[in-house]
Tab-separated table of C-alpha atoms and ligand atoms in Angstrom:
chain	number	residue	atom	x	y	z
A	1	UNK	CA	78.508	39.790	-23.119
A	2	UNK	CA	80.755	42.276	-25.510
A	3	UNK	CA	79.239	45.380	-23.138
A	4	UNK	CA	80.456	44.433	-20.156
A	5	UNK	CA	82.098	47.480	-18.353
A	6	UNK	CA	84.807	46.055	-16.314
A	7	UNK	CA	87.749	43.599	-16.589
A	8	UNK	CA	86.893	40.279	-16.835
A	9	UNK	CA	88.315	36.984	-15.366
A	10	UNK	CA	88.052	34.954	-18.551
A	11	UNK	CA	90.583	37.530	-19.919
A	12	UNK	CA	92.708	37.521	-16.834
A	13	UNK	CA	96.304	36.400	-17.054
A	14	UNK	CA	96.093	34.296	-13.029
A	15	UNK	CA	98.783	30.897	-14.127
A	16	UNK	CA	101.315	30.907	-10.965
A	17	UNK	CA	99.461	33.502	-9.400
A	18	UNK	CA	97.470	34.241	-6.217
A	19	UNK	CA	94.399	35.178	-6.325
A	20	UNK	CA	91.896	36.244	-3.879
A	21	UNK	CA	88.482	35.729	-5.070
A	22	UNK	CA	85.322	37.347	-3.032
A	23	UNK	CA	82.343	35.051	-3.262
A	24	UNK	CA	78.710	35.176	-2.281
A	25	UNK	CA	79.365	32.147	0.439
A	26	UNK	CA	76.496	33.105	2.929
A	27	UNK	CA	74.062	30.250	2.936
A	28	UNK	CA	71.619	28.663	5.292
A	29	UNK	CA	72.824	26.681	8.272
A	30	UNK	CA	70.924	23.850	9.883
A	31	UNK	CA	72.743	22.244	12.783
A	32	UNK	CA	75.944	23.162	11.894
A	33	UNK	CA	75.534	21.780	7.552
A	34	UNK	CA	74.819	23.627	4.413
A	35	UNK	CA	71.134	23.689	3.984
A	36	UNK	CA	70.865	25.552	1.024
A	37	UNK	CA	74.321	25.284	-1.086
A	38	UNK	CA	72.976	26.943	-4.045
A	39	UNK	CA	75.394	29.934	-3.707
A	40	UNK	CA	78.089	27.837	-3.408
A	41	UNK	CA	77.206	25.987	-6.805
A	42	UNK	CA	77.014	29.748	-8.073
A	43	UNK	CA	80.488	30.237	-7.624
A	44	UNK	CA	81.746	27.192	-8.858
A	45	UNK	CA	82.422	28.241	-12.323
A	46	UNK	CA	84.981	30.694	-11.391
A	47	UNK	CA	86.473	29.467	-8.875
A	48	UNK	CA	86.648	25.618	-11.411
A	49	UNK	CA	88.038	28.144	-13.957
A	50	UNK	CA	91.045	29.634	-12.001
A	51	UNK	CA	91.871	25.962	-11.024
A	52	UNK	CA	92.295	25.328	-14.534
A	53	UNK	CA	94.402	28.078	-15.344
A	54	UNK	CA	96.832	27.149	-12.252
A	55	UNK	CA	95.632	30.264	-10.368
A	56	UNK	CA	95.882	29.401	-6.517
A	57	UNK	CA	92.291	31.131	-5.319
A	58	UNK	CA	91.969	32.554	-2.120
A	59	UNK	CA	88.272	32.840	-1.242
A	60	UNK	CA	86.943	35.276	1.320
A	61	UNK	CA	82.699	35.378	2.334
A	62	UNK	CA	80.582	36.656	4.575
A	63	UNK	CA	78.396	34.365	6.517
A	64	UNK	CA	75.512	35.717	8.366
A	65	UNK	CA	75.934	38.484	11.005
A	66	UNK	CA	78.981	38.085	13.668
A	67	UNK	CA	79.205	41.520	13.805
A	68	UNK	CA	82.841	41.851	14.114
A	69	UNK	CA	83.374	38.960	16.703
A	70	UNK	CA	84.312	35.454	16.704
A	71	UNK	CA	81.467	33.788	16.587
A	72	UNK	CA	82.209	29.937	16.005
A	73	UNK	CA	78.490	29.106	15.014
A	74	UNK	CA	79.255	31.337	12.111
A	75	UNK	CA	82.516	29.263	11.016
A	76	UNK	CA	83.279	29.122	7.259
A	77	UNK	CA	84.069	25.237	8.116
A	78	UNK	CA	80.673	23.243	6.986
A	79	UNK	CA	81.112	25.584	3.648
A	80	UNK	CA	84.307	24.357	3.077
A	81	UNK	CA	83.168	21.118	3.434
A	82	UNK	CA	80.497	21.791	1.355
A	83	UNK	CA	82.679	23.232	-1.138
A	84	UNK	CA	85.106	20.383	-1.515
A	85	UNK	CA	82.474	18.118	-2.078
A	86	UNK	CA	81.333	19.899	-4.962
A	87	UNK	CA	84.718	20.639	-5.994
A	88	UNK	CA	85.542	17.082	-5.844
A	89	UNK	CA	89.090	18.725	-4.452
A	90	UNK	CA	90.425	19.472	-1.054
A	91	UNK	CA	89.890	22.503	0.138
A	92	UNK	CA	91.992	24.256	2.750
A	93	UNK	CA	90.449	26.290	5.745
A	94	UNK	CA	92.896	29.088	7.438
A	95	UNK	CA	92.261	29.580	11.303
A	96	UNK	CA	91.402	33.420	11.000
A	97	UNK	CA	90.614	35.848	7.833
A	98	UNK	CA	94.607	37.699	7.856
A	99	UNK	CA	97.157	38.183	9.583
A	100	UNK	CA	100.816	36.140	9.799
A	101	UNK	CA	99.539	32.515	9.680
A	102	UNK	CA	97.337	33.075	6.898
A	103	UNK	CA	99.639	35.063	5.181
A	104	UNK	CA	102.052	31.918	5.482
A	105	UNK	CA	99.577	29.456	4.124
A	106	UNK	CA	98.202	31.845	1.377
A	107	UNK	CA	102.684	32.211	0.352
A	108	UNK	CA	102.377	28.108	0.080
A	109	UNK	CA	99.222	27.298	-1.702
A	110	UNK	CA	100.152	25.469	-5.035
A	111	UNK	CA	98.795	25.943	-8.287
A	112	UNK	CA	95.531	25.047	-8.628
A	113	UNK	CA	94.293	24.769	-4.813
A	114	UNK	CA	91.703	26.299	-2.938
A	115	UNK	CA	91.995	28.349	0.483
A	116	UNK	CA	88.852	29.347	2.207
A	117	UNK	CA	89.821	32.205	4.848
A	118	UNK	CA	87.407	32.801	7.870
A	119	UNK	CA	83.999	34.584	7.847
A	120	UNK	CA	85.240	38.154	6.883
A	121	UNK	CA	83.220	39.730	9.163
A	122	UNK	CA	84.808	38.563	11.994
A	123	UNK	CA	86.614	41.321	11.333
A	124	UNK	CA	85.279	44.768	12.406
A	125	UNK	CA	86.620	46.492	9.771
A	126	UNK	CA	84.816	44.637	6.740
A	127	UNK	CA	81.651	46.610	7.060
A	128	UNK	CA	83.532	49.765	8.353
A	129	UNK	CA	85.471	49.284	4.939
A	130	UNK	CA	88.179	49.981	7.456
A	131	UNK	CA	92.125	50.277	4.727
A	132	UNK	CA	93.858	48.445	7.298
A	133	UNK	CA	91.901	45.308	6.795
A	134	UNK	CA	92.070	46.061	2.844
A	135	UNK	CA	95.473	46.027	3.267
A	136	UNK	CA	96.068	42.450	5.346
A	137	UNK	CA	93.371	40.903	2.549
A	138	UNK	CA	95.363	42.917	-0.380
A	139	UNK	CA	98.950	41.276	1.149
A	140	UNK	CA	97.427	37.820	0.579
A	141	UNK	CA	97.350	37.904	-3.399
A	142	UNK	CA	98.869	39.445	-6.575
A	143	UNK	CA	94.558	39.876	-7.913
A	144	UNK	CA	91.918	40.100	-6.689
A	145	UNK	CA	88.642	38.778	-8.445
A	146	UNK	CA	85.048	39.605	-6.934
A	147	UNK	CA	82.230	37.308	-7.881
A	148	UNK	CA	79.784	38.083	-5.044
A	149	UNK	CA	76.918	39.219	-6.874
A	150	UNK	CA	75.216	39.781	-3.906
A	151	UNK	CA	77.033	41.806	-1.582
A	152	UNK	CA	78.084	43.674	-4.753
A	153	UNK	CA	76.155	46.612	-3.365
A	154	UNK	CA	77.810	46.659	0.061
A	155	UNK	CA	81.336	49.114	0.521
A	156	UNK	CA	83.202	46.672	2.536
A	157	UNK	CA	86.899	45.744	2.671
A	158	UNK	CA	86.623	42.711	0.682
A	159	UNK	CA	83.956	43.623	-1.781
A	160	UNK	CA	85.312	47.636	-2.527
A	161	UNK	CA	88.343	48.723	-0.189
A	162	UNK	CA	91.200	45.400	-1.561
A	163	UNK	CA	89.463	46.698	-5.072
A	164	UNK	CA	91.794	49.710	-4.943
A	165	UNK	CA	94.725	47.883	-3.594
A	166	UNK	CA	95.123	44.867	-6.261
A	167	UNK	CA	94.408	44.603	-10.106
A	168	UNK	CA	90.777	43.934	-10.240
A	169	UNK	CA	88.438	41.721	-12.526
A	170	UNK	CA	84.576	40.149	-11.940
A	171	UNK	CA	83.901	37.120	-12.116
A	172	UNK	CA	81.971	34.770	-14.321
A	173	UNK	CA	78.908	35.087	-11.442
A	174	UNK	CA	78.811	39.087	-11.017
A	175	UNK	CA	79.384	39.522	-14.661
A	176	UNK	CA	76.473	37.415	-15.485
A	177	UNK	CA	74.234	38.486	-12.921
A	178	UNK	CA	74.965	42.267	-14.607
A	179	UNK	CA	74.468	41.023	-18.041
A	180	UNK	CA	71.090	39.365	-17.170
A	181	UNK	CA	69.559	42.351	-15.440
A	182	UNK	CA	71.173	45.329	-16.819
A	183	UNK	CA	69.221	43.600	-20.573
A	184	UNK	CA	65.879	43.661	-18.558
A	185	UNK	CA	66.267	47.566	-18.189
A	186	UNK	CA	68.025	48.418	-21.054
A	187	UNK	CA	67.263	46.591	-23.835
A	188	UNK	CA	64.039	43.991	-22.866
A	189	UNK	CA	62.171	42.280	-25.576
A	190	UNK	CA	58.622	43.585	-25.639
A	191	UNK	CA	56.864	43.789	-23.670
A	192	UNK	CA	57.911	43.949	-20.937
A	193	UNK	CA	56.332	42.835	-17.890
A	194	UNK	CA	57.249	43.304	-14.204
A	195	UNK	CA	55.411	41.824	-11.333
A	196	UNK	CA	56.462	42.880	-7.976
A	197	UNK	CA	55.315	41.746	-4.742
A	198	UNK	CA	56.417	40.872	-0.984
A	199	UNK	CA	56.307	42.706	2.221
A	200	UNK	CA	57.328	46.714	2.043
A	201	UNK	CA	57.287	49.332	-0.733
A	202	UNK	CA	59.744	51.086	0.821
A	203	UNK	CA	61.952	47.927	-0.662
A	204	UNK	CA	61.222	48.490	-3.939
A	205	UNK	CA	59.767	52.003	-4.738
A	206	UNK	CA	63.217	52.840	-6.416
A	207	UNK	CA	62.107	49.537	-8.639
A	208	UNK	CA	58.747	50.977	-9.541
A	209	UNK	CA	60.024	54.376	-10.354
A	210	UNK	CA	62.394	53.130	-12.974
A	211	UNK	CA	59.692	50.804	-14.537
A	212	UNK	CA	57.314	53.099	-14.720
A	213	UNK	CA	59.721	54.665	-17.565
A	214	UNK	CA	60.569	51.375	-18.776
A	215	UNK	CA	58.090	48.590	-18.903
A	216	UNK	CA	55.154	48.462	-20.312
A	217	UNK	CA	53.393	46.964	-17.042
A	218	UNK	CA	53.688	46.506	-14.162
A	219	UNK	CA	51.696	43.951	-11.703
A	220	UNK	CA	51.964	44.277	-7.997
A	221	UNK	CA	50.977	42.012	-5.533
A	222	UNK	CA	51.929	40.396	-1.754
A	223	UNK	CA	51.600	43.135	1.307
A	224	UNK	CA	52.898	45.717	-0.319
A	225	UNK	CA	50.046	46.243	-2.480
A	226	UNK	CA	47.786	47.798	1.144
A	227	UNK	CA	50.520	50.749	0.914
A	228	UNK	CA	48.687	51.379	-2.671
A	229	UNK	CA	45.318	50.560	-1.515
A	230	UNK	CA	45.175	52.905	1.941
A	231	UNK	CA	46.612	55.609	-0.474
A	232	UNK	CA	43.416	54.929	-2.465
A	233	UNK	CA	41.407	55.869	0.609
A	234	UNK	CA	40.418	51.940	0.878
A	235	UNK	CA	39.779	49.992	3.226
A	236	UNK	CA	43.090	47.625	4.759
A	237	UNK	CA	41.015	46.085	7.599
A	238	UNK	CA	43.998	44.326	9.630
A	239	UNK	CA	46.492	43.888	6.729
A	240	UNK	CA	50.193	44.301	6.956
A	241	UNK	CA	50.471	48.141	6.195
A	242	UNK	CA	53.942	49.678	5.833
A	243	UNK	CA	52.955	53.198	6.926
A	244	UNK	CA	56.260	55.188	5.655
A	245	UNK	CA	54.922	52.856	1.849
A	246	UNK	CA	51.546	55.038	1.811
A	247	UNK	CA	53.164	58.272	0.932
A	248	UNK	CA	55.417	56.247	-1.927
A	249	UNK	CA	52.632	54.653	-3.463
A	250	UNK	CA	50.325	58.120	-3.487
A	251	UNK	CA	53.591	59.121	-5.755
A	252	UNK	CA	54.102	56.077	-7.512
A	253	UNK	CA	50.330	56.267	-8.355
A	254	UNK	CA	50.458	59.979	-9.430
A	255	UNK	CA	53.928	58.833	-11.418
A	256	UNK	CA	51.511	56.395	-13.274
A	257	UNK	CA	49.141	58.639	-14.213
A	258	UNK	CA	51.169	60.191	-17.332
A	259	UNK	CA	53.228	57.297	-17.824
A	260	UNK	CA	53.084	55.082	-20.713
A	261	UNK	CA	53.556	52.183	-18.328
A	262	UNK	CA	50.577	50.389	-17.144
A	263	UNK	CA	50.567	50.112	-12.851
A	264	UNK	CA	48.021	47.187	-11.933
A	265	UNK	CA	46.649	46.425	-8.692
A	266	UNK	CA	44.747	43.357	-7.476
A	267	UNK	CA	41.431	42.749	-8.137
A	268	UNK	CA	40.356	40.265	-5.505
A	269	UNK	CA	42.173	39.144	-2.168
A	270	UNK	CA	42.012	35.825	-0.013
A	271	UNK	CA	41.572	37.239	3.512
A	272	UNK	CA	42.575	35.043	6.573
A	273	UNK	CA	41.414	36.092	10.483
A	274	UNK	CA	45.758	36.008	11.665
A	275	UNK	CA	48.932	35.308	10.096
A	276	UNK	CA	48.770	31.542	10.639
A	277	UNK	CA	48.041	28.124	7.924
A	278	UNK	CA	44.916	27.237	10.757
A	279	UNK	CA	43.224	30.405	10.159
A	280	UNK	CA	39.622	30.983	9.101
A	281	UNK	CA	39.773	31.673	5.143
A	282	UNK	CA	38.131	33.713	2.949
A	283	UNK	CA	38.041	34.420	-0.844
A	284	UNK	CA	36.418	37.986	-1.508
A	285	UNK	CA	35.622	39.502	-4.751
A	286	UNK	CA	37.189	43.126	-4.601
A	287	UNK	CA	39.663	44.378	-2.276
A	288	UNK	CA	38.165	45.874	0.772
A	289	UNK	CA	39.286	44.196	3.877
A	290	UNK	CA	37.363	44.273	6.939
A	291	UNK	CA	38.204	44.816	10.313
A	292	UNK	CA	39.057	41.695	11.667
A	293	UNK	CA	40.531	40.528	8.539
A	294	UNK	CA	43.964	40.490	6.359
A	295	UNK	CA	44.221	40.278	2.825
A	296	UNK	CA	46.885	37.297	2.898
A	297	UNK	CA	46.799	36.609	-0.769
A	298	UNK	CA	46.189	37.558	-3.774
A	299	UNK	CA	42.527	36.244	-4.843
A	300	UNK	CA	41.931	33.397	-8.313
A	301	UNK	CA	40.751	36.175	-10.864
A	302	UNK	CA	43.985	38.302	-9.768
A	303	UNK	CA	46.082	35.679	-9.948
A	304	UNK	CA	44.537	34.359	-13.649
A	305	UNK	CA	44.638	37.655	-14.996
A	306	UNK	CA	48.785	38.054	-13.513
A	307	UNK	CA	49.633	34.884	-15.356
A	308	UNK	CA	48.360	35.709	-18.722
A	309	UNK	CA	50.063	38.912	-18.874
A	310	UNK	CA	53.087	36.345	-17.873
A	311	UNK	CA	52.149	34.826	-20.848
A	312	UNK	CA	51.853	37.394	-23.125
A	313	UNK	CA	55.154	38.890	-22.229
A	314	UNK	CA	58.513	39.322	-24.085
A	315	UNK	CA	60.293	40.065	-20.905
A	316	UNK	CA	59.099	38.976	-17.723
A	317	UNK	CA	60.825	39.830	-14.718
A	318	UNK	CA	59.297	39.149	-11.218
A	319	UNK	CA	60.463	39.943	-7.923
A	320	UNK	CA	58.618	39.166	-4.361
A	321	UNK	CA	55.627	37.016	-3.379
A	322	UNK	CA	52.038	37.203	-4.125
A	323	UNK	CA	51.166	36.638	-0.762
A	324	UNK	CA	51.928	34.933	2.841
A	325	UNK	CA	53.541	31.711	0.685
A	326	UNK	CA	54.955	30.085	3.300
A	327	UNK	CA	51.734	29.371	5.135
A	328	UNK	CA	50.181	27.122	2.513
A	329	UNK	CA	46.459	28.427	2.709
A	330	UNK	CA	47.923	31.306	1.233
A	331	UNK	CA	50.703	30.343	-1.245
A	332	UNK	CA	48.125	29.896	-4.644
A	333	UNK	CA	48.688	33.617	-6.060
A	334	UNK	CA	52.415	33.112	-5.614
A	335	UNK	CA	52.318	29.397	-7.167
A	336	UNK	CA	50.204	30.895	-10.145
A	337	UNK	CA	52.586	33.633	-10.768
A	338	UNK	CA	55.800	31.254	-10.301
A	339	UNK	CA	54.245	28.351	-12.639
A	340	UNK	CA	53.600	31.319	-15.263
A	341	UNK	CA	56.696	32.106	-15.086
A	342	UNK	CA	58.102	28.659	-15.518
A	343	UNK	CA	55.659	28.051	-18.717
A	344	UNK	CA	56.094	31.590	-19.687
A	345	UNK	CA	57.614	32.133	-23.733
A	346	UNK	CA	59.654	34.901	-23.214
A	347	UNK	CA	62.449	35.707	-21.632
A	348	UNK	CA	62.345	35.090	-17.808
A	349	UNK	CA	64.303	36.525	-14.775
A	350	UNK	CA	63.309	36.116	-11.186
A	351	UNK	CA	65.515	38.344	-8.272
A	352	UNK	CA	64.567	38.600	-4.499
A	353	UNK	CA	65.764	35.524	-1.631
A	354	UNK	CA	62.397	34.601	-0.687
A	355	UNK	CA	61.216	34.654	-4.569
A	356	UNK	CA	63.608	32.649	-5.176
A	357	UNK	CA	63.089	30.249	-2.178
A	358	UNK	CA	59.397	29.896	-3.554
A	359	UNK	CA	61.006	29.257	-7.276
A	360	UNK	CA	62.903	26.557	-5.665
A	361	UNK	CA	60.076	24.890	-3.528
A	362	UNK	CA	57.965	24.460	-6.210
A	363	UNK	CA	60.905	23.006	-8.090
A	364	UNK	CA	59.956	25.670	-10.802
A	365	UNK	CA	63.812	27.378	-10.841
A	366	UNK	CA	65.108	25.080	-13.619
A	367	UNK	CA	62.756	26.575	-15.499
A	368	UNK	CA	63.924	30.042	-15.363
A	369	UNK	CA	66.291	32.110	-17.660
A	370	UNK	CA	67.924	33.397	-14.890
A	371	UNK	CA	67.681	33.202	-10.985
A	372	UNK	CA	69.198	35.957	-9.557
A	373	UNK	CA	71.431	35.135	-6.351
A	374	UNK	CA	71.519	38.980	-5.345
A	375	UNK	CA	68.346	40.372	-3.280
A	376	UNK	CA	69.588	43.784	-2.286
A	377	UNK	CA	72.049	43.947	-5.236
A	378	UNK	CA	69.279	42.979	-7.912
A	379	UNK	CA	67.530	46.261	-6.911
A	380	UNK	CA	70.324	48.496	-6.696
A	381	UNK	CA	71.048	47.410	-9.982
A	382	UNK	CA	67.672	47.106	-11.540
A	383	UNK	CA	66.995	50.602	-9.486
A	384	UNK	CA	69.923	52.005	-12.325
A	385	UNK	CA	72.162	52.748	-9.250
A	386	UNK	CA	76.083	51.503	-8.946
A	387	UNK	CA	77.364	48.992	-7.567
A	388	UNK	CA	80.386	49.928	-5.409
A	389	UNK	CA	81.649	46.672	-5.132
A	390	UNK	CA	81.718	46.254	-9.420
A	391	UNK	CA	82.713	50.212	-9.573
A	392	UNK	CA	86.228	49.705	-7.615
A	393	UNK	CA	87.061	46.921	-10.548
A	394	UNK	CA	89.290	47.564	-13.771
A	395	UNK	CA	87.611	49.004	-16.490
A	396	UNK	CA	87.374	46.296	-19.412
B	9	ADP	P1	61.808	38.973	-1.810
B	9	ADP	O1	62.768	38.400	-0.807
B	9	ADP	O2	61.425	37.988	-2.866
B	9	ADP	O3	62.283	40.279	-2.368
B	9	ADP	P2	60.279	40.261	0.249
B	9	ADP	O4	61.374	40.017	1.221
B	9	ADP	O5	60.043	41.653	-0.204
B	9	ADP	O6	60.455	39.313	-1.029
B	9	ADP	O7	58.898	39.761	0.882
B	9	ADP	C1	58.670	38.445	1.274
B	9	ADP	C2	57.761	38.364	2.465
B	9	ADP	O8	56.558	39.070	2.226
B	9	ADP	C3	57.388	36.949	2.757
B	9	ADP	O9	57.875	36.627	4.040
B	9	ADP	C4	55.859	36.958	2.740
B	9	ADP	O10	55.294	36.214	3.798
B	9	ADP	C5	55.545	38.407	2.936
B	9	ADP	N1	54.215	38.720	2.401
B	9	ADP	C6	53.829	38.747	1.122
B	9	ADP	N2	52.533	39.063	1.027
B	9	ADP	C7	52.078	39.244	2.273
B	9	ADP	C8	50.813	39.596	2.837
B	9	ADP	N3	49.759	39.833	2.062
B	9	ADP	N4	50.726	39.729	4.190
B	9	ADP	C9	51.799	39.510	4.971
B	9	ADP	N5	53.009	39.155	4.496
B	9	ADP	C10	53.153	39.033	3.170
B	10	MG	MG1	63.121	38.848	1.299
């Protein structure tokens, strides 16, 4: 990881000190428990490695939406719980995310123990990146460390504004997470082979532009792939067509034309009557869809023909579903493409939440060089653009 561009944590001097570490905390709730605490694990080695140094960490998340309110439902609590569990160590939970009493407990944490502040956006001025906030996060800690990957790509007060107010370093998380995909783009082993999929273009256009000038092919599937197919003049029937995605697939199509990169589209389709597991089904050779009909899937030759090129692959990175996956009917193109993945020889990296989610359902993610935890931040990165929240940190 000798490329790295910023400051690192490993080389950070933190004994005695405070330090306020950003992580990637926003999970799943389910009646008021963790249901997915995967993040949480992600964060673990950083926050395991400032405990060791006798750094007292100071961790600050996000958790869902609040939108600048109080909103107990979205209380850092069953994370904290969560958190000590896995920690195996207590973990102390201040009543707000600044101001005087948290200030007080952040001036008495000991060496070596954990203080979770409330959800950050609480406050209105985390997504308004508002200095004042900055400031009241900044006064809590001597550094500041940010290893939240995914809200990397977000200028807010915790993730970019505190940046500029405290000596800044990533953490063990973000600087992987860079490492992994930033090697995809820049220096794959060939080839390389990128299969992209789920519901809008408009998502990921910025995705297939780059990899039309970097990969050597490029395999789309899921609902995106009726953007490519209307700008082909053919028929969608009643499938999910993002109409602003018609115009960026005509380019993306024209793009392919001179490129050296290969752009493949579905052969064959598995068409269901409505967005529902009871529908009527059908498998159709070719991929006109008639009225009355979606294309929910992608069909068995598609799907055979996706997975060899898996195969074949130095580099495989794959981001967004095949098809409709959570409705079961219509989850074999995805579970193709995910076990070829798993089984795959080269190198492996899977971004995007509900990618991911289908990684982990079909217990396939242990299989994986590297799960991403950023959706949005995986593409801004993979997309070649900066990330404000790694920007703001010390250069290396
Ligand atoms: P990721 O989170 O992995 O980046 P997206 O969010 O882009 O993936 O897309 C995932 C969603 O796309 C899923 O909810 C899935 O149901 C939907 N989807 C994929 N293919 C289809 C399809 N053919 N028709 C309707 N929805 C689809
Ligand atoms: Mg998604």
């Amino acid at each position: 990881m000798s490329d790295f561009p910023k400051a690192s944590v490993r080389d950070a001097d933190v004994a005695g000190r405070r330090v306020l570490v950003r992580v990637d905390f926003n999970v799943p709730l389910d009646n008021g428990r963790v249901a997915d605490d995967t993040r949480i694990r992600a964060a673990l080695p950083t926050i395991e490695l400032l405990r060791e140094r006798g750094a007292a960490a100071i961790l600050v998340s996000h958790l869902g939406r609040p939108k600048g309110e109080v909103v107990p439902e979205l209380s850092m609590k069953p994370v904290g719980e969560r958190l000590a569990e896995l920690l195996g160590a207590p973990v102390e939970q201040a009543p707000a995310v600044v101001g005087e009493d948290v200030e007080t407990l952040a001036a008495g944490l000991s060496p070596g123990r954990v203080l979770l502040l409330e959800n950050v956006r609480f406050e209105p001025g985390e997504t308004e990146n508002d200095p004042k906030l900055a400031a009241a996060l900044a006064r809590l800690a001597d550094l500041y460390v940010n290893d939240a990957f995914g809200a990397a790509h977000r200028a807010h007060a915790s993730t970019e504004g505190v940046a500029h107010r405290l000596p800044g370093c990533a953490g063990l998380l973000l600087e992987r997470e860079v490492t992994e995909l930033s090697r995809v783009v820049e220096s794959p082993r060939r080839p390389l082979v990128v299969v992209l999929g789920g519901a809008k273009v408009s998502d990921k256009v910025g995705v297939i532009d780059r990899f039309l000038e970097v990969a050597d092919r490029i395999l789309i599937g899921g609902a995106m792939c009726f953007s490519f197919f209307r700008a082909q003049g053919i028929a969608t029937g009643d499938s999910l067509v993002e109409e602003e995605g018609v115009k960026l697939a005509e380019g993306a199509l024209r793009k392919a034309e001179g490129a050296a990169c290969e752009l493949t589209l579905p052969v064959d389709l598995m068409l269901g009557e409505e967005f529902d597991a009871a529908t009527e089904r059908r498998q159709v050779d070719g991929v006109e869809v008639p009225d009355g009909w979606m294309g929910l899937d992608v069909g068995r030759r598609t799907a055979a023909a996706y997975a060899e090129a898996i195969g074949a692959a130095g580099t495989v990175l794959w981001n967004g579903p095949m098809g409709a996956f959570e409705l079961e009917p219509f989850a074999a193109g995805t579970r193709a493409v995910a076990e070829a993945v798993a089984a795959a020889p080269g190198t492996t990296v899977v971004g995007g939440g509900d990618s991911v989610a289908a990684l982990h359902e079909f217990g396939l993610a242990g299989q994986v060089d590297w799960v991403s935890t950023g959706g949005g931040a995986s593409l801004e990165l993979l997309e070649g653009r900066k990330l404000p929240g790694m920007e703001a940190l010390q250069d290396a």
